């Protein structure tokens, strides 16, 4: 089974190189989207790997904005255009790292063929803090003067936004592992429903909503497993997860996940060394 790793990166090319090396497999390819705000030259060394491709259409990615979704879609489209019949597409950040060997990961996904691995909660039930994301107008995606004053005005004078196409909103973590057929469905759906794209462009934190929502409201819903196969520690209560260290080894070992985030090879390389020695061999 062929596996395409789509990696969204903006910094630390050496750490990204280490991630690619850790995931090397005869049936793996790597598609790297480098934020257009970042100099691509710093990442050119990655092309030493036979199976690394840069996503040509690069986006300037901003936290919370649709640009994160667009960067992912650009990667999807390039993967589809390759003509390679991938079994799964695995969305990673440049700060992720595997907890299992490439052989284990490929065997696991082959045995689970057809399952969509994503975290998702109902926005209207279990994840109500996300309701303002879809009910209110957010202009974070748009580069227009005075956009936040305009945003406030829109939310004062206009009624709450309605779900396009009567979609039921679900979401949570933006990172996932889904089938090639699901990826093709997402790309096709957004092209055929520009009203849905417009809606999500006015949604804050949309990268945590759009992909799960589209599959949840489709024939892929029965195949969705509420597990994105990733260990992520939000215990610090910050906007981004905890940087993992050697103190987290026991939790990583017992997590049962295939990947974890986030790591920093500059400040905390020891935990990645431990993973290489103890986990990637199984």
mmCIF file of N, CA, C and O in Angstrom, residues 201-271:
data_model
loop_
_atom_site.group_PDB
_atom_site.id
_atom_site.type_symbol
_atom_site.label_atom_id
_atom_site.label_comp_id
_atom_site.label_asym_id
_atom_site.label_seq_id
_atom_site.Cartn_x
_atom_site.Cartn_y
_atom_site.Cartn_z
ATOM 1 N N UNK A 201 -14.319 30.257 4.618
ATOM 2 C CA UNK A 201 -13.330 31.333 4.585
ATOM 3 C C UNK A 201 -13.660 32.417 5.610
ATOM 4 O O UNK A 201 -12.799 33.237 5.937
ATOM 5 N N UNK A 202 -14.886 32.437 6.105
ATOM 6 C CA UNK A 202 -15.289 33.385 7.147
ATOM 7 C C UNK A 202 -15.408 32.697 8.501
ATOM 8 O O UNK A 202 -16.101 33.176 9.393
ATOM 9 N N UNK A 203 -14.723 31.572 8.645
ATOM 10 C CA UNK A 203 -14.761 30.792 9.882
ATOM 11 C C UNK A 203 -13.396 30.809 10.544
ATOM 12 O O UNK A 203 -12.391 30.514 9.911
ATOM 13 N N UNK A 204 -13.354 31.129 11.826
ATOM 14 C CA UNK A 204 -12.074 31.136 12.539
ATOM 15 C C UNK A 204 -11.699 29.703 12.932
ATOM 16 O O UNK A 204 -12.538 28.888 13.295
ATOM 17 N N UNK A 205 -10.404 29.381 12.839
ATOM 18 C CA UNK A 205 -9.935 28.045 13.200
ATOM 19 C C UNK A 205 -10.540 26.975 12.319
ATOM 20 O O UNK A 205 -10.776 25.843 12.751
ATOM 21 N N UNK A 206 -10.741 27.309 11.066
ATOM 22 C CA UNK A 206 -11.461 26.433 10.139
ATOM 23 C C UNK A 206 -10.708 25.136 9.861
ATOM 24 O O UNK A 206 -11.324 24.120 9.531
ATOM 25 N N UNK A 207 -9.390 25.132 10.003
ATOM 26 C CA UNK A 207 -8.613 23.917 9.755
ATOM 27 C C UNK A 207 -9.001 22.792 10.710
ATOM 28 O O UNK A 207 -8.752 21.615 10.424
ATOM 29 N N UNK A 208 -9.629 23.137 11.829
ATOM 30 C CA UNK A 208 -10.062 22.132 12.791
ATOM 31 C C UNK A 208 -11.501 21.667 12.547
ATOM 32 O O UNK A 208 -12.026 20.862 13.322
ATOM 33 N N UNK A 209 -12.108 22.173 11.489
ATOM 34 C CA UNK A 209 -13.522 21.896 11.240
ATOM 35 C C UNK A 209 -13.836 21.325 9.863
ATOM 36 O O UNK A 209 -14.633 20.406 9.721
ATOM 37 N N UNK A 210 -13.226 21.909 8.841
ATOM 38 C CA UNK A 210 -13.731 21.682 7.489
ATOM 39 C C UNK A 210 -13.608 20.232 7.032
ATOM 40 O O UNK A 210 -14.565 19.664 6.465
ATOM 41 N N UNK A 211 -12.483 19.598 7.242
ATOM 42 C CA UNK A 211 -12.275 18.255 6.701
ATOM 43 C C UNK A 211 -13.163 17.224 7.392
ATOM 44 O O UNK A 211 -13.772 16.369 6.739
ATOM 45 N N UNK A 212 -13.241 17.302 8.726
ATOM 46 C CA UNK A 212 -14.113 16.391 9.452
ATOM 47 C C UNK A 212 -15.578 16.597 9.065
ATOM 48 O O UNK A 212 -16.331 15.640 8.875
ATOM 49 N N UNK A 213 -15.967 17.872 8.954
ATOM 50 C CA UNK A 213 -17.356 18.175 8.633
ATOM 51 C C UNK A 213 -17.757 17.618 7.277
ATOM 52 O O UNK A 213 -18.829 17.021 7.116
ATOM 53 N N UNK A 214 -16.898 17.780 6.285
ATOM 54 C CA UNK A 214 -17.244 17.300 4.944
ATOM 55 C C UNK A 214 -17.396 15.781 4.907
ATOM 56 O O UNK A 214 -18.317 15.251 4.276
ATOM 57 N N UNK A 215 -16.508 15.060 5.585
ATOM 58 C CA UNK A 215 -16.614 13.600 5.580
ATOM 59 C C UNK A 215 -17.772 13.115 6.445
ATOM 60 O O UNK A 215 -18.453 12.139 6.102
ATOM 61 N N UNK A 216 -18.036 13.811 7.551
ATOM 62 C CA UNK A 216 -19.128 13.433 8.454
ATOM 63 C C UNK A 216 -20.479 13.537 7.751
ATOM 64 O O UNK A 216 -21.409 12.785 8.059
ATOM 65 N N UNK A 217 -20.598 14.474 6.821
ATOM 66 C CA UNK A 217 -21.842 14.681 6.089
ATOM 67 C C UNK A 217 -21.856 13.968 4.739
ATOM 68 O O UNK A 217 -22.560 14.389 3.814
ATOM 69 N N UNK A 218 -21.087 12.916 4.631
ATOM 70 C CA UNK A 218 -20.961 12.196 3.364
ATOM 71 C C UNK A 218 -21.114 10.702 3.587
ATOM 72 O O UNK A 218 -21.320 10.229 4.717
ATOM 73 N N UNK A 219 -20.971 9.961 2.511
ATOM 74 C CA UNK A 219 -21.030 8.503 2.599
ATOM 75 C C UNK A 219 -19.839 7.922 3.350
ATOM 76 O O UNK A 219 -19.827 6.729 3.670
ATOM 77 N N UNK A 220 -18.836 8.756 3.653
ATOM 78 C CA UNK A 220 -17.656 8.288 4.395
ATOM 79 C C UNK A 220 -17.903 8.243 5.904
ATOM 80 O O UNK A 220 -17.079 7.704 6.644
ATOM 81 N N UNK A 221 -19.014 8.799 6.372
ATOM 82 C CA UNK A 221 -19.260 8.892 7.814
ATOM 83 C C UNK A 221 -19.154 7.558 8.540
ATOM 84 O O UNK A 221 -18.505 7.480 9.604
ATOM 85 N N UNK A 222 -19.742 6.464 8.042
ATOM 86 C CA UNK A 222 -19.642 5.190 8.785
ATOM 87 C C UNK A 222 -18.208 4.690 8.955
ATOM 88 O O UNK A 222 -17.937 3.896 9.868
ATOM 89 N N UNK A 223 -17.298 5.139 8.088
ATOM 90 C CA UNK A 223 -15.909 4.682 8.155
ATOM 91 C C UNK A 223 -15.038 5.581 9.014
ATOM 92 O O UNK A 223 -13.836 5.313 9.161
ATOM 93 N N UNK A 224 -15.610 6.637 9.589
ATOM 94 C CA UNK A 224 -14.822 7.561 10.411
ATOM 95 C C UNK A 224 -14.604 6.973 11.806
ATOM 96 O O UNK A 224 -15.560 6.620 12.494
ATOM 97 N N UNK A 225 -13.352 6.867 12.207
ATOM 98 C CA UNK A 225 -13.010 6.446 13.570
ATOM 99 C C UNK A 225 -12.540 7.675 14.331
ATOM 100 O O UNK A 225 -11.647 8.393 13.871
ATOM 101 N N UNK A 226 -13.127 7.905 15.485
ATOM 102 C CA UNK A 226 -12.828 9.111 16.252
ATOM 103 C C UNK A 226 -11.481 8.962 16.960
ATOM 104 O O UNK A 226 -11.384 8.874 18.179
ATOM 105 N N UNK A 227 -10.438 8.947 16.149
ATOM 106 C CA UNK A 227 -9.064 8.766 16.635
ATOM 107 C C UNK A 227 -8.140 9.192 15.499
ATOM 108 O O UNK A 227 -8.173 8.594 14.424
ATOM 109 N N UNK A 228 -7.335 10.207 15.733
ATOM 110 C CA UNK A 228 -6.429 10.637 14.651
ATOM 111 C C UNK A 228 -5.039 10.027 14.774
ATOM 112 O O UNK A 228 -4.113 10.451 14.076
ATOM 113 N N UNK A 229 -4.893 9.036 15.666
ATOM 114 C CA UNK A 229 -3.660 8.248 15.788
ATOM 115 C C UNK A 229 -2.486 9.065 16.311
ATOM 116 O O UNK A 229 -1.336 8.654 16.176
ATOM 117 N N UNK A 230 -2.767 10.200 16.954
ATOM 118 C CA UNK A 230 -1.716 11.084 17.419
ATOM 119 C C UNK A 230 -1.812 11.332 18.924
ATOM 120 O O UNK A 230 -2.910 11.511 19.450
ATOM 121 N N UNK A 231 -0.648 11.375 19.587
ATOM 122 C CA UNK A 231 -0.573 11.792 20.985
ATOM 123 C C UNK A 231 -0.221 13.266 21.013
ATOM 124 O O UNK A 231 0.826 13.678 20.492
ATOM 125 N N UNK A 232 -1.095 14.073 21.610
ATOM 126 C CA UNK A 232 -0.871 15.517 21.713
ATOM 127 C C UNK A 232 -1.227 15.937 23.128
ATOM 128 O O UNK A 232 -2.302 15.603 23.633
ATOM 129 N N UNK A 233 -0.341 16.657 23.780
ATOM 130 C CA UNK A 233 -0.512 17.049 25.180
ATOM 131 C C UNK A 233 -0.910 18.523 25.260
ATOM 132 O O UNK A 233 -0.100 19.419 24.983
ATOM 133 N N UNK A 234 -2.160 18.772 25.664
ATOM 134 C CA UNK A 234 -2.672 20.143 25.808
ATOM 135 C C UNK A 234 -2.708 20.576 27.277
ATOM 136 O O UNK A 234 -3.376 21.547 27.618
ATOM 137 N N UNK A 235 -1.989 19.872 28.137
ATOM 138 C CA UNK A 235 -2.119 20.097 29.581
ATOM 139 C C UNK A 235 -1.666 21.478 30.036
ATOM 140 O O UNK A 235 -2.044 21.928 31.117
ATOM 141 N N UNK A 236 -0.868 22.160 29.232
ATOM 142 C CA UNK A 236 -0.376 23.477 29.645
ATOM 143 C C UNK A 236 -1.412 24.574 29.444
ATOM 144 O O UNK A 236 -1.224 25.704 29.905
ATOM 145 N N UNK A 237 -2.501 24.256 28.765
ATOM 146 C CA UNK A 237 -3.575 25.213 28.583
ATOM 147 C C UNK A 237 -3.240 26.380 27.671
ATOM 148 O O UNK A 237 -3.838 27.454 27.774
ATOM 149 N N UNK A 238 -2.301 26.187 26.778
ATOM 150 C CA UNK A 238 -1.885 27.242 25.859
ATOM 151 C C UNK A 238 -2.528 27.051 24.495
ATOM 152 O O UNK A 238 -3.218 26.063 24.242
ATOM 153 N N UNK A 239 -2.275 28.013 23.592
ATOM 154 C CA UNK A 239 -2.854 27.943 22.249
ATOM 155 C C UNK A 239 -2.231 26.837 21.411
ATOM 156 O O UNK A 239 -2.828 26.374 20.441
ATOM 157 N N UNK A 240 -1.029 26.407 21.775
ATOM 158 C CA UNK A 240 -0.375 25.305 21.074
ATOM 159 C C UNK A 240 0.006 24.239 22.103
ATOM 160 O O UNK A 240 0.150 24.532 23.293
ATOM 161 N N UNK A 241 0.155 22.986 21.661
ATOM 162 C CA UNK A 241 0.421 21.912 22.622
ATOM 163 C C UNK A 241 1.816 21.981 23.229
ATOM 164 O O UNK A 241 2.698 22.677 22.738
ATOM 165 N N UNK A 242 1.976 21.224 24.284
ATOM 166 C CA UNK A 242 3.245 21.137 24.999
ATOM 167 C C UNK A 242 4.332 20.556 24.102
ATOM 168 O O UNK A 242 4.084 19.635 23.315
ATOM 169 N N UNK A 243 5.542 21.089 24.214
ATOM 170 C CA UNK A 243 6.695 20.486 23.552
ATOM 171 C C UNK A 243 7.135 19.290 24.383
ATOM 172 O O UNK A 243 7.425 19.402 25.575
ATOM 173 N N UNK A 244 7.174 18.121 23.754
ATOM 174 C CA UNK A 244 7.439 16.879 24.475
ATOM 175 C C UNK A 244 8.922 16.712 24.792
ATOM 176 O O UNK A 244 9.791 17.114 24.009
ATOM 177 N N UNK A 245 9.204 16.106 25.943
ATOM 178 C CA UNK A 245 10.571 15.931 26.421
ATOM 179 C C UNK A 245 10.762 14.493 26.908
ATOM 180 O O UNK A 245 9.833 13.670 26.865
ATOM 181 N N UNK A 246 11.954 14.194 27.415
ATOM 182 C CA UNK A 246 12.223 12.848 27.934
ATOM 183 C C UNK A 246 11.284 12.499 29.085
ATOM 184 O O UNK A 246 11.022 11.318 29.342
ATOM 185 N N UNK A 247 10.764 13.506 29.777
ATOM 186 C CA UNK A 247 9.833 13.245 30.876
ATOM 187 C C UNK A 247 8.529 12.633 30.381
ATOM 188 O O UNK A 247 7.761 12.072 31.177
ATOM 189 N N UNK A 248 8.267 12.719 29.088
ATOM 190 C CA UNK A 248 7.019 12.203 28.513
ATOM 191 C C UNK A 248 7.176 10.797 27.940
ATOM 192 O O UNK A 248 6.233 10.266 27.350
ATOM 193 N N UNK A 249 8.341 10.186 28.106
ATOM 194 C CA UNK A 249 8.591 8.886 27.478
ATOM 195 C C UNK A 249 7.545 7.842 27.868
ATOM 196 O O UNK A 249 7.014 7.130 27.005
ATOM 197 N N UNK A 250 7.231 7.737 29.153
ATOM 198 C CA UNK A 250 6.287 6.712 29.600
ATOM 199 C C UNK A 250 4.905 6.922 28.982
ATOM 200 O O UNK A 250 4.241 5.959 28.577
ATOM 201 N N UNK A 251 4.475 8.171 28.902
ATOM 202 C CA UNK A 251 3.172 8.462 28.320
ATOM 203 C C UNK A 251 3.154 8.154 26.824
ATOM 204 O O UNK A 251 2.168 7.619 26.309
ATOM 205 N N UNK A 252 4.244 8.468 26.152
ATOM 206 C CA UNK A 252 4.334 8.151 24.734
ATOM 207 C C UNK A 252 4.325 6.642 24.519
ATOM 208 O O UNK A 252 3.667 6.129 23.612
ATOM 209 N N UNK A 253 5.038 5.942 25.379
ATOM 210 C CA UNK A 253 5.144 4.485 25.249
ATOM 211 C C UNK A 253 3.774 3.826 25.425
ATOM 212 O O UNK A 253 3.460 2.839 24.748
ATOM 213 N N UNK A 254 2.963 4.348 26.337
ATOM 214 C CA UNK A 254 1.670 3.714 26.651
ATOM 215 C C UNK A 254 0.511 4.283 25.837
ATOM 216 O O UNK A 254 -0.622 3.836 25.994
ATOM 217 N N UNK A 255 0.774 5.259 24.970
ATOM 218 C CA UNK A 255 -0.313 5.959 24.275
ATOM 219 C C UNK A 255 -1.029 5.095 23.242
ATOM 220 O O UNK A 255 -2.205 5.309 22.943
ATOM 221 N N UNK A 256 -0.332 4.137 22.653
ATOM 222 C CA UNK A 256 -0.924 3.338 21.599
ATOM 223 C C UNK A 256 -1.075 4.069 20.276
ATOM 224 O O UNK A 256 -1.704 3.560 19.342
ATOM 225 N N UNK A 257 -0.495 5.267 20.162
ATOM 226 C CA UNK A 257 -0.619 6.076 18.957
ATOM 227 C C UNK A 257 0.528 5.799 17.983
ATOM 228 O O UNK A 257 1.564 5.237 18.349
ATOM 229 N N UNK A 258 0.337 6.233 16.750
ATOM 230 C CA UNK A 258 1.373 6.075 15.733
ATOM 231 C C UNK A 258 2.299 7.276 15.654
ATOM 232 O O UNK A 258 3.453 7.138 15.239
ATOM 233 N N UNK A 259 1.781 8.456 16.026
ATOM 234 C CA UNK A 259 2.547 9.701 15.920
ATOM 235 C C UNK A 259 2.326 10.531 17.177
ATOM 236 O O UNK A 259 1.399 10.277 17.955
ATOM 237 N N UNK A 260 3.182 11.541 17.353
ATOM 238 C CA UNK A 260 3.004 12.480 18.454
ATOM 239 C C UNK A 260 3.477 13.852 17.996
ATOM 240 O O UNK A 260 4.227 13.987 17.037
ATOM 241 N N UNK A 261 3.023 14.867 18.716
ATOM 242 C CA UNK A 261 3.467 16.225 18.490
ATOM 243 C C UNK A 261 3.234 17.010 19.781
ATOM 244 O O UNK A 261 2.365 16.638 20.559
ATOM 245 N N UNK A 262 4.054 18.053 20.025
ATOM 246 C CA UNK A 262 5.050 18.501 19.094
ATOM 247 C C UNK A 262 6.435 18.329 19.695
ATOM 248 O O UNK A 262 6.585 18.206 20.915
ATOM 249 N N UNK A 263 7.447 18.331 18.824
ATOM 250 C CA UNK A 263 8.826 18.126 19.224
ATOM 251 C C UNK A 263 9.670 19.308 18.763
ATOM 252 O O UNK A 263 9.302 20.029 17.828
ATOM 253 N N UNK A 264 10.824 19.470 19.428
ATOM 254 C CA UNK A 264 11.777 20.502 19.029
ATOM 255 C C UNK A 264 13.176 19.892 19.089
ATOM 256 O O UNK A 264 13.707 19.636 20.172
ATOM 257 N N UNK A 265 13.737 19.635 17.921
ATOM 258 C CA UNK A 265 15.035 18.950 17.864
ATOM 259 C C UNK A 265 16.190 19.852 18.285
ATOM 260 O O UNK A 265 17.294 19.364 18.522
ATOM 261 N N UNK A 266 15.937 21.152 18.391
ATOM 262 C CA UNK A 266 16.988 22.079 18.831
ATOM 263 C C UNK A 266 17.094 22.120 20.346
ATOM 264 O O UNK A 266 18.180 22.045 20.916
ATOM 265 N N UNK A 267 15.940 22.206 21.011
ATOM 266 C CA UNK A 267 15.950 22.346 22.474
ATOM 267 C C UNK A 267 15.760 21.024 23.207
ATOM 268 O O UNK A 267 16.214 20.877 24.346
ATOM 269 N N UNK A 268 15.070 20.067 22.578
ATOM 270 C CA UNK A 268 14.777 18.787 23.242
ATOM 271 C C UNK A 268 15.031 17.606 22.303
ATOM 272 O O UNK A 268 14.125 16.825 21.998
ATOM 273 N N UNK A 269 16.268 17.436 21.831
ATOM 274 C CA UNK A 269 16.526 16.343 20.878
ATOM 275 C C UNK A 269 16.536 14.970 21.525
ATOM 276 O O UNK A 269 16.350 13.955 20.840
ATOM 277 N N UNK A 270 16.740 14.912 22.844
ATOM 278 C CA UNK A 270 16.924 13.618 23.501
ATOM 279 C C UNK A 270 15.690 12.716 23.360
ATOM 280 O O UNK A 270 15.826 11.506 23.183
ATOM 281 N N UNK A 271 14.490 13.290 23.431
ATOM 282 C CA UNK A 271 13.292 12.463 23.333
ATOM 283 C C UNK A 271 13.179 11.844 21.942
ATOM 284 O O UNK A 271 12.742 10.699 21.789
#
